[in-house]
Amino acid sequence: MQNFVQSPVGADLILAARNVKTFCFLVAVVALSVFMIGAKARCDPADGPWVLASKSSVRLIAGAPGRLPYGAGVEMRLDPGAITYWRTPGDAGAPPAFSFDGSENVANVTILFPAPKRIDEAGTEAFGYTGDVTFPLHIRPTDPALPVNLTMKMNFAVCERICLPNMVETKLTLLPEKAPSSLAGAGPASAIERAEEKVPVRLSETDRDKKVSIVRDPTASPPTWRLKLAEGANNVSGSQDGAADLFAEAPAGWYFETRKSGRPDEFLIVEAARPKTAAGTAAPVLLTLTQPRHSYEFAVELKPAAAIKP
């Protein structure tokens, strides 16, 4: 239930007005107060409250009802100039951590990450987000006939010249409604849909090989692979620029740098670190290829002398 502060503008103030201009000003304040209260009263009930944090604010939002798993999202607004991090933060930084302990009627929560962008952070490369970002949630209830009471704790870092750790806690109730959403195309539900469109599509091995080839460069040291979009694959981007960026994720102890090669739709994957005990072994890597309209992620094994051909 919303609590509103009663407007102090009343008969006593009107009697105290010394001239017509002051009276008109008071009337305008009353009108504005009524308008603002009305605007709050019409606030979408699917919105969770904004929780303020360092250089940011966070809330939970609900998707369209009547779908399983339930759709929801963690909406974050960052101050101008501030950044937060992807699940793999790059050269420095910390990925966000989510906990849903204490939630009721929740069997499972899947967190989705929109495709990141590469950010120059005082000479280091960070992978993350600026402005507004929404992390979609897929929530499977224990009993679909009962409401879901979602409790979320989120630890995350926000950086702008200096990095600040944040922890927020917030709640949201999702109702087992069967009717179509009256908010389709507007508000939180559409924000979640737009965020889902930015989540990379996971490719099977067959689909991966239709879109890219990855070949070890035998002349390069340290070990380097060239990823090339297959002919016609860049058409899915809807842009003359083709692929925008490439990100690599590897197990602990491994690290791969990625960058454009200077050739159209080609990237270099450079081995920067590997465990001492892993000499000569293949590295299991998850690659994320970002494009203006659609992004993709796919698993590969980068072997010392191997090629993945379309």
Short mmCIF file of C-alpha atoms in Angstrom, two decimals:
data_model
loop_
_atom_site.label_atom_id
_atom_site.label_comp_id
_atom_site.label_asym_id
_atom_site.label_seq_id
_atom_site.Cartn_x
_atom_site.Cartn_y
_atom_site.Cartn_z
CA MET A 1 0.00 0.00 0.00
CA GLN A 2 1.32 3.41 -0.99
CA ASN A 3 1.64 6.04 1.76
CA PHE A 4 1.27 9.63 0.65
CA VAL A 5 2.09 12.77 2.61
CA GLN A 6 -0.98 14.98 2.92
CA SER A 7 -0.51 18.29 1.13
CA PRO A 8 0.03 21.17 3.60
CA VAL A 9 -1.85 23.49 1.28
CA GLY A 10 -5.22 24.20 2.81
CA ALA A 11 -7.60 26.88 4.00
CA ASP A 12 -5.12 28.41 6.45
CA LEU A 13 -2.59 29.01 3.70
CA ILE A 14 -5.20 30.41 1.38
CA LEU A 15 -6.28 32.91 4.02
CA ALA A 16 -2.63 33.82 4.49
CA ALA A 17 -2.14 34.66 0.83
CA ARG A 18 -1.40 38.38 0.56
CA ASN A 19 -2.16 38.89 -3.12
CA VAL A 20 -3.66 37.26 -6.16
CA LYS A 21 -0.30 35.98 -7.46
CA THR A 22 0.35 34.11 -4.23
CA PHE A 23 -3.15 32.63 -4.28
CA CYS A 24 -2.73 31.47 -7.88
CA PHE A 25 0.60 29.92 -6.98
CA LEU A 26 -1.01 27.98 -4.12
CA VAL A 27 -3.79 26.76 -6.42
CA ALA A 28 -1.14 25.52 -8.86
CA VAL A 29 0.67 23.66 -6.06
CA VAL A 30 -2.57 21.96 -5.02
CA ALA A 31 -3.26 20.94 -8.62
CA LEU A 32 0.27 19.61 -9.03
CA SER A 33 0.01 17.65 -5.75
CA VAL A 34 -3.24 16.03 -6.89
CA PHE A 35 -1.67 15.20 -10.26
CA MET A 36 1.41 13.62 -8.68
CA ILE A 37 -0.67 11.56 -6.25
CA GLY A 38 -2.84 10.40 -9.12
CA ALA A 39 0.24 9.45 -11.12
CA LYS A 40 1.59 7.35 -8.23
CA ALA A 41 -1.79 5.71 -7.73
CA ARG A 42 -1.76 4.63 -11.37
CA CYS A 43 1.72 3.12 -11.00
CA ASP A 44 1.92 -0.32 -12.56
CA PRO A 45 1.34 -2.91 -9.79
CA ALA A 46 3.90 -5.15 -11.52
CA ASP A 47 6.66 -2.69 -10.61
CA GLY A 48 8.78 -3.48 -7.58
CA PRO A 49 10.16 -0.57 -5.57
CA TRP A 50 13.38 1.08 -6.69
CA VAL A 51 16.25 0.35 -4.32
CA LEU A 52 18.98 2.98 -4.33
CA ALA A 53 22.65 1.95 -4.37
CA SER A 54 25.97 3.64 -5.16
CA LYS A 55 25.62 5.33 -8.57
CA SER A 56 22.73 3.03 -9.43
CA SER A 57 19.23 1.85 -8.58
CA VAL A 58 17.66 -1.61 -8.90
CA ARG A 59 14.18 -3.09 -8.90
CA LEU A 60 12.36 -6.30 -9.80
CA ILE A 61 9.75 -6.18 -12.56
CA ALA A 62 7.17 -8.76 -13.65
CA GLY A 63 6.57 -10.01 -17.16
CA ALA A 64 3.26 -10.81 -18.80
CA PRO A 65 1.16 -13.18 -16.64
CA GLY A 66 -0.13 -16.59 -17.64
CA ARG A 67 3.20 -18.00 -18.87
CA LEU A 68 5.38 -20.78 -17.54
CA PRO A 69 8.07 -20.36 -16.53
CA TYR A 70 7.16 -16.96 -15.13
CA GLY A 71 8.97 -14.04 -16.65
CA ALA A 72 10.51 -11.33 -14.53
CA GLY A 73 13.54 -9.08 -14.65
CA VAL A 74 16.14 -7.28 -12.61
CA GLU A 75 16.10 -3.71 -13.94
CA MET A 76 19.14 -1.56 -13.20
CA ARG A 77 19.67 2.13 -13.89
CA LEU A 78 23.22 3.41 -13.80
CA ASP A 79 24.28 7.00 -13.28
CA PRO A 80 25.83 8.74 -16.32
CA GLY A 81 29.43 7.57 -16.72
CA ALA A 82 29.00 4.54 -14.45
CA ILE A 83 29.40 0.93 -15.60
CA THR A 84 28.55 -2.48 -14.21
CA TYR A 85 29.81 -5.88 -15.28
CA TRP A 86 28.82 -8.91 -17.32
CA ARG A 87 29.11 -12.47 -15.96
CA THR A 88 32.73 -12.38 -17.21
CA PRO A 89 33.96 -8.87 -16.34
CA GLY A 90 37.09 -8.64 -18.51
CA ASP A 91 40.49 -7.47 -17.28
CA ALA A 92 39.08 -6.31 -13.93
CA GLY A 93 35.82 -5.94 -12.08
CA ALA A 94 33.38 -8.38 -10.51
CA PRO A 95 30.36 -10.16 -12.01
CA PRO A 96 26.96 -9.71 -10.37
CA ALA A 97 25.87 -12.39 -7.90
CA PHE A 98 22.21 -13.20 -7.30
CA SER A 99 20.59 -15.06 -4.42
CA PHE A 100 16.92 -15.99 -4.18
CA ASP A 101 17.08 -17.61 -0.75
CA GLY A 102 13.95 -16.93 1.24
CA SER A 103 11.66 -16.94 -1.81
CA GLU A 104 8.37 -18.81 -1.54
CA ASN A 105 6.93 -21.23 -4.10
CA VAL A 106 10.09 -21.06 -6.22
CA ALA A 107 11.54 -24.28 -7.63
CA ASN A 108 14.16 -22.70 -9.90
CA VAL A 109 15.35 -19.30 -11.17
CA THR A 110 17.37 -18.94 -14.38
CA ILE A 111 19.23 -15.64 -14.86
CA LEU A 112 19.87 -14.44 -18.41
CA PHE A 113 22.55 -11.94 -19.39
CA PRO A 114 22.11 -9.51 -22.30
CA ALA A 115 25.09 -9.33 -24.64
CA PRO A 116 27.77 -7.07 -23.17
CA LYS A 117 29.86 -4.38 -24.75
CA ARG A 118 33.57 -3.73 -24.51
CA ILE A 119 34.31 -0.69 -22.34
CA ASP A 120 37.61 1.16 -21.98
CA GLU A 121 38.05 1.56 -18.24
CA ALA A 122 41.13 3.72 -17.61
CA GLY A 123 43.28 1.68 -19.98
CA THR A 124 41.82 -1.73 -19.14
CA GLU A 125 39.05 -3.56 -20.95
CA ALA A 126 35.83 -4.23 -19.09
CA PHE A 127 32.91 -6.28 -20.40
CA GLY A 128 29.62 -4.94 -19.19
CA TYR A 129 26.91 -2.34 -19.43
CA THR A 130 26.24 1.39 -19.25
CA GLY A 131 22.97 3.28 -18.91
CA ASP A 132 20.05 0.92 -18.27
CA VAL A 133 20.21 -2.88 -18.31
CA THR A 134 17.63 -5.55 -17.51
CA PHE A 135 18.58 -9.11 -16.60
CA PRO A 136 15.64 -11.39 -17.55
CA LEU A 137 14.60 -14.06 -15.05
CA HIS A 138 12.81 -17.34 -15.83
CA ILE A 139 11.08 -18.52 -12.66
CA ARG A 140 9.59 -21.99 -12.31
CA PRO A 141 7.10 -22.18 -9.43
CA THR A 142 6.79 -25.21 -7.20
CA ASP A 143 2.99 -24.97 -7.53
CA PRO A 144 1.79 -23.01 -10.60
CA ALA A 145 -1.60 -22.44 -8.95
CA LEU A 146 -0.09 -20.36 -6.12
CA PRO A 147 1.59 -16.94 -6.10
CA VAL A 148 5.36 -16.69 -6.19
CA ASN A 149 6.91 -14.48 -3.52
CA LEU A 150 10.33 -13.66 -4.90
CA THR A 151 13.08 -12.38 -2.61
CA MET A 152 16.34 -11.31 -4.27
CA LYS A 153 19.71 -10.29 -2.90
CA MET A 154 22.12 -8.92 -5.48
CA ASN A 155 25.80 -8.12 -5.04
CA PHE A 156 27.35 -6.09 -7.85
CA ALA A 157 30.05 -3.54 -8.58
CA VAL A 158 29.59 -0.12 -10.13
CA CYS A 159 32.60 1.81 -11.38
CA GLU A 160 33.15 5.44 -12.33
CA ARG A 161 36.80 6.33 -11.73
CA ILE A 162 36.58 4.25 -8.56
CA CYS A 163 34.74 0.94 -8.09
CA LEU A 164 32.09 0.61 -5.40
CA PRO A 165 30.60 -2.67 -4.16
CA ASN A 166 26.83 -2.74 -3.79
CA MET A 167 24.30 -5.05 -2.16
CA VAL A 168 20.57 -4.63 -2.60
CA GLU A 169 17.62 -6.69 -1.39
CA THR A 170 14.13 -6.45 -2.84
CA LYS A 171 10.93 -8.45 -3.27
CA LEU A 172 8.20 -9.03 -5.84
CA THR A 173 4.99 -11.09 -5.90
CA LEU A 174 4.02 -12.88 -9.13
CA LEU A 175 0.39 -13.94 -9.40
CA PRO A 176 -0.81 -17.03 -11.30
CA GLU A 177 -3.04 -14.99 -13.61
CA LYS A 178 -4.55 -16.69 -16.64
CA ALA A 179 -5.77 -13.63 -18.54
CA PRO A 180 -3.56 -11.99 -21.19
CA SER A 181 -1.52 -9.09 -19.93
CA SER A 182 -3.20 -5.69 -20.26
CA LEU A 183 0.30 -4.20 -20.32
CA ALA A 184 1.53 -6.00 -23.44
CA GLY A 185 3.70 -3.65 -25.47
CA ALA A 186 4.26 -1.19 -22.62
CA GLY A 187 5.81 -1.01 -19.20
CA PRO A 188 7.81 -3.71 -17.42
CA ALA A 189 6.59 -6.62 -19.56
CA SER A 190 7.90 -5.01 -22.76
CA ALA A 191 11.14 -4.02 -21.01
CA ILE A 192 11.70 -7.70 -20.27
CA GLU A 193 10.88 -8.65 -23.85
CA ARG A 194 13.39 -6.12 -25.17
CA ALA A 195 16.01 -7.47 -22.77
CA GLU A 196 15.30 -11.04 -23.90
CA GLU A 197 16.00 -9.97 -27.48
CA LYS A 198 19.49 -8.89 -26.38
CA VAL A 199 20.31 -12.25 -24.78
CA PRO A 200 22.59 -14.29 -27.09
CA VAL A 201 20.98 -17.33 -28.70
CA ARG A 202 22.75 -20.58 -27.80
CA LEU A 203 23.85 -22.42 -30.97
CA SER A 204 24.19 -26.14 -31.39
CA GLU A 205 27.39 -27.49 -32.88
CA THR A 206 25.66 -27.85 -36.26
CA ASP A 207 24.33 -24.29 -36.26
CA ARG A 208 27.69 -22.96 -35.03
CA ASP A 209 29.49 -24.55 -37.94
CA LYS A 210 27.07 -22.92 -40.39
CA LYS A 211 27.95 -19.47 -39.08
CA VAL A 212 31.66 -19.50 -38.23
CA SER A 213 34.97 -21.22 -38.87
CA ILE A 214 37.79 -21.21 -36.32
CA VAL A 215 41.31 -22.02 -37.49
CA ARG A 216 44.58 -22.03 -35.56
CA ASP A 217 47.14 -19.57 -36.95
CA PRO A 218 50.34 -21.67 -37.11
CA THR A 219 52.58 -18.60 -37.46
CA ALA A 220 51.34 -16.77 -34.37
CA SER A 221 52.77 -16.83 -30.89
CA PRO A 222 51.25 -17.03 -28.33
CA PRO A 223 48.67 -19.55 -29.64
CA THR A 224 46.14 -17.69 -31.76
CA TRP A 225 42.98 -18.70 -33.59
CA ARG A 226 41.11 -16.86 -36.32
CA LEU A 227 37.31 -16.81 -36.16
CA LYS A 228 35.67 -15.96 -39.46
CA LEU A 229 31.99 -15.51 -40.17
CA ALA A 230 30.85 -17.94 -42.85
CA GLU A 231 29.90 -16.39 -46.16
CA GLY A 232 26.40 -14.95 -45.84
CA ALA A 233 26.33 -15.37 -42.07
CA ASN A 234 26.88 -11.64 -41.52
CA ASN A 235 23.60 -10.99 -43.29
CA VAL A 236 21.74 -11.97 -40.12
CA SER A 237 23.06 -8.83 -38.46
CA GLY A 238 21.12 -6.53 -40.73
CA SER A 239 24.15 -4.24 -40.79
CA GLN A 240 26.98 -3.62 -43.22
CA ASP A 241 29.34 -3.84 -40.25
CA GLY A 242 28.53 -7.53 -39.70
CA ALA A 243 29.76 -8.84 -36.36
CA ALA A 244 30.31 -6.20 -33.68
CA ASP A 245 32.45 -7.99 -31.11
CA LEU A 246 33.58 -11.34 -29.71
CA PHE A 247 33.96 -12.39 -26.05
CA ALA A 248 35.59 -15.55 -24.69
CA GLU A 249 34.86 -17.34 -21.42
CA ALA A 250 37.07 -20.17 -20.19
CA PRO A 251 37.53 -22.26 -17.02
CA ALA A 252 39.62 -21.00 -14.11
CA GLY A 253 43.27 -20.68 -15.01
CA TRP A 254 42.61 -20.05 -18.69
CA TYR A 255 42.26 -16.62 -20.25
CA PHE A 256 41.74 -15.69 -23.90
CA GLU A 257 41.91 -12.20 -25.37
CA THR A 258 39.71 -11.38 -28.35
CA ARG A 259 39.92 -8.55 -30.86
CA LYS A 260 39.16 -7.74 -34.47
CA SER A 261 41.85 -8.87 -36.88
CA GLY A 262 41.50 -5.95 -39.29
CA ARG A 263 39.88 -8.17 -41.91
CA PRO A 264 36.09 -8.02 -42.50
CA ASP A 265 34.11 -10.18 -40.06
CA GLU A 266 37.20 -11.82 -38.60
CA PHE A 267 38.41 -11.95 -35.01
CA LEU A 268 41.56 -13.14 -33.28
CA ILE A 269 41.38 -15.35 -30.21
CA VAL A 270 44.69 -15.20 -28.33
CA GLU A 271 45.66 -17.48 -25.48
CA ALA A 272 46.86 -15.20 -22.69
CA ALA A 273 47.03 -17.69 -19.82
CA ARG A 274 46.60 -21.41 -19.19
CA PRO A 275 47.05 -23.69 -16.16
CA LYS A 276 50.56 -25.09 -15.82
CA THR A 277 49.14 -28.60 -15.80
CA ALA A 278 47.21 -28.05 -19.06
CA ALA A 279 50.11 -27.89 -21.52
CA GLY A 280 49.10 -29.36 -24.87
CA THR A 281 45.46 -29.89 -23.90
CA ALA A 282 42.37 -28.36 -25.46
CA ALA A 283 40.61 -25.47 -23.75
CA PRO A 284 36.81 -25.59 -23.47
CA VAL A 285 35.68 -22.08 -24.34
CA LEU A 286 32.29 -20.38 -24.58
CA LEU A 287 32.30 -17.68 -27.25
CA THR A 288 29.75 -14.87 -27.50
CA LEU A 289 29.47 -13.19 -30.89
CA THR A 290 27.56 -9.92 -30.73
CA GLN A 291 25.77 -8.34 -33.67
CA PRO A 292 23.41 -5.37 -33.98
CA ARG A 293 20.22 -7.43 -34.19
CA HIS A 294 21.08 -10.92 -32.96
CA SER A 295 23.89 -12.24 -30.82
CA TYR A 296 25.00 -15.85 -30.42
CA GLU A 297 26.94 -17.98 -27.98
CA PHE A 298 28.50 -21.35 -28.70
CA ALA A 299 30.95 -23.79 -27.19
CA VAL A 300 34.27 -24.69 -28.83
CA GLU A 301 37.44 -26.54 -27.91
CA LEU A 302 40.56 -24.61 -28.80
CA LYS A 303 43.25 -27.20 -29.48
CA PRO A 304 46.92 -26.43 -30.06
CA ALA A 305 46.64 -27.47 -33.72
CA ALA A 306 43.04 -27.83 -34.77
CA ALA A 307 40.38 -26.26 -36.92
CA ILE A 308 36.61 -26.02 -36.68
CA LYS A 309 35.38 -25.89 -40.26
CA PRO A 310 31.93 -24.99 -41.51
#
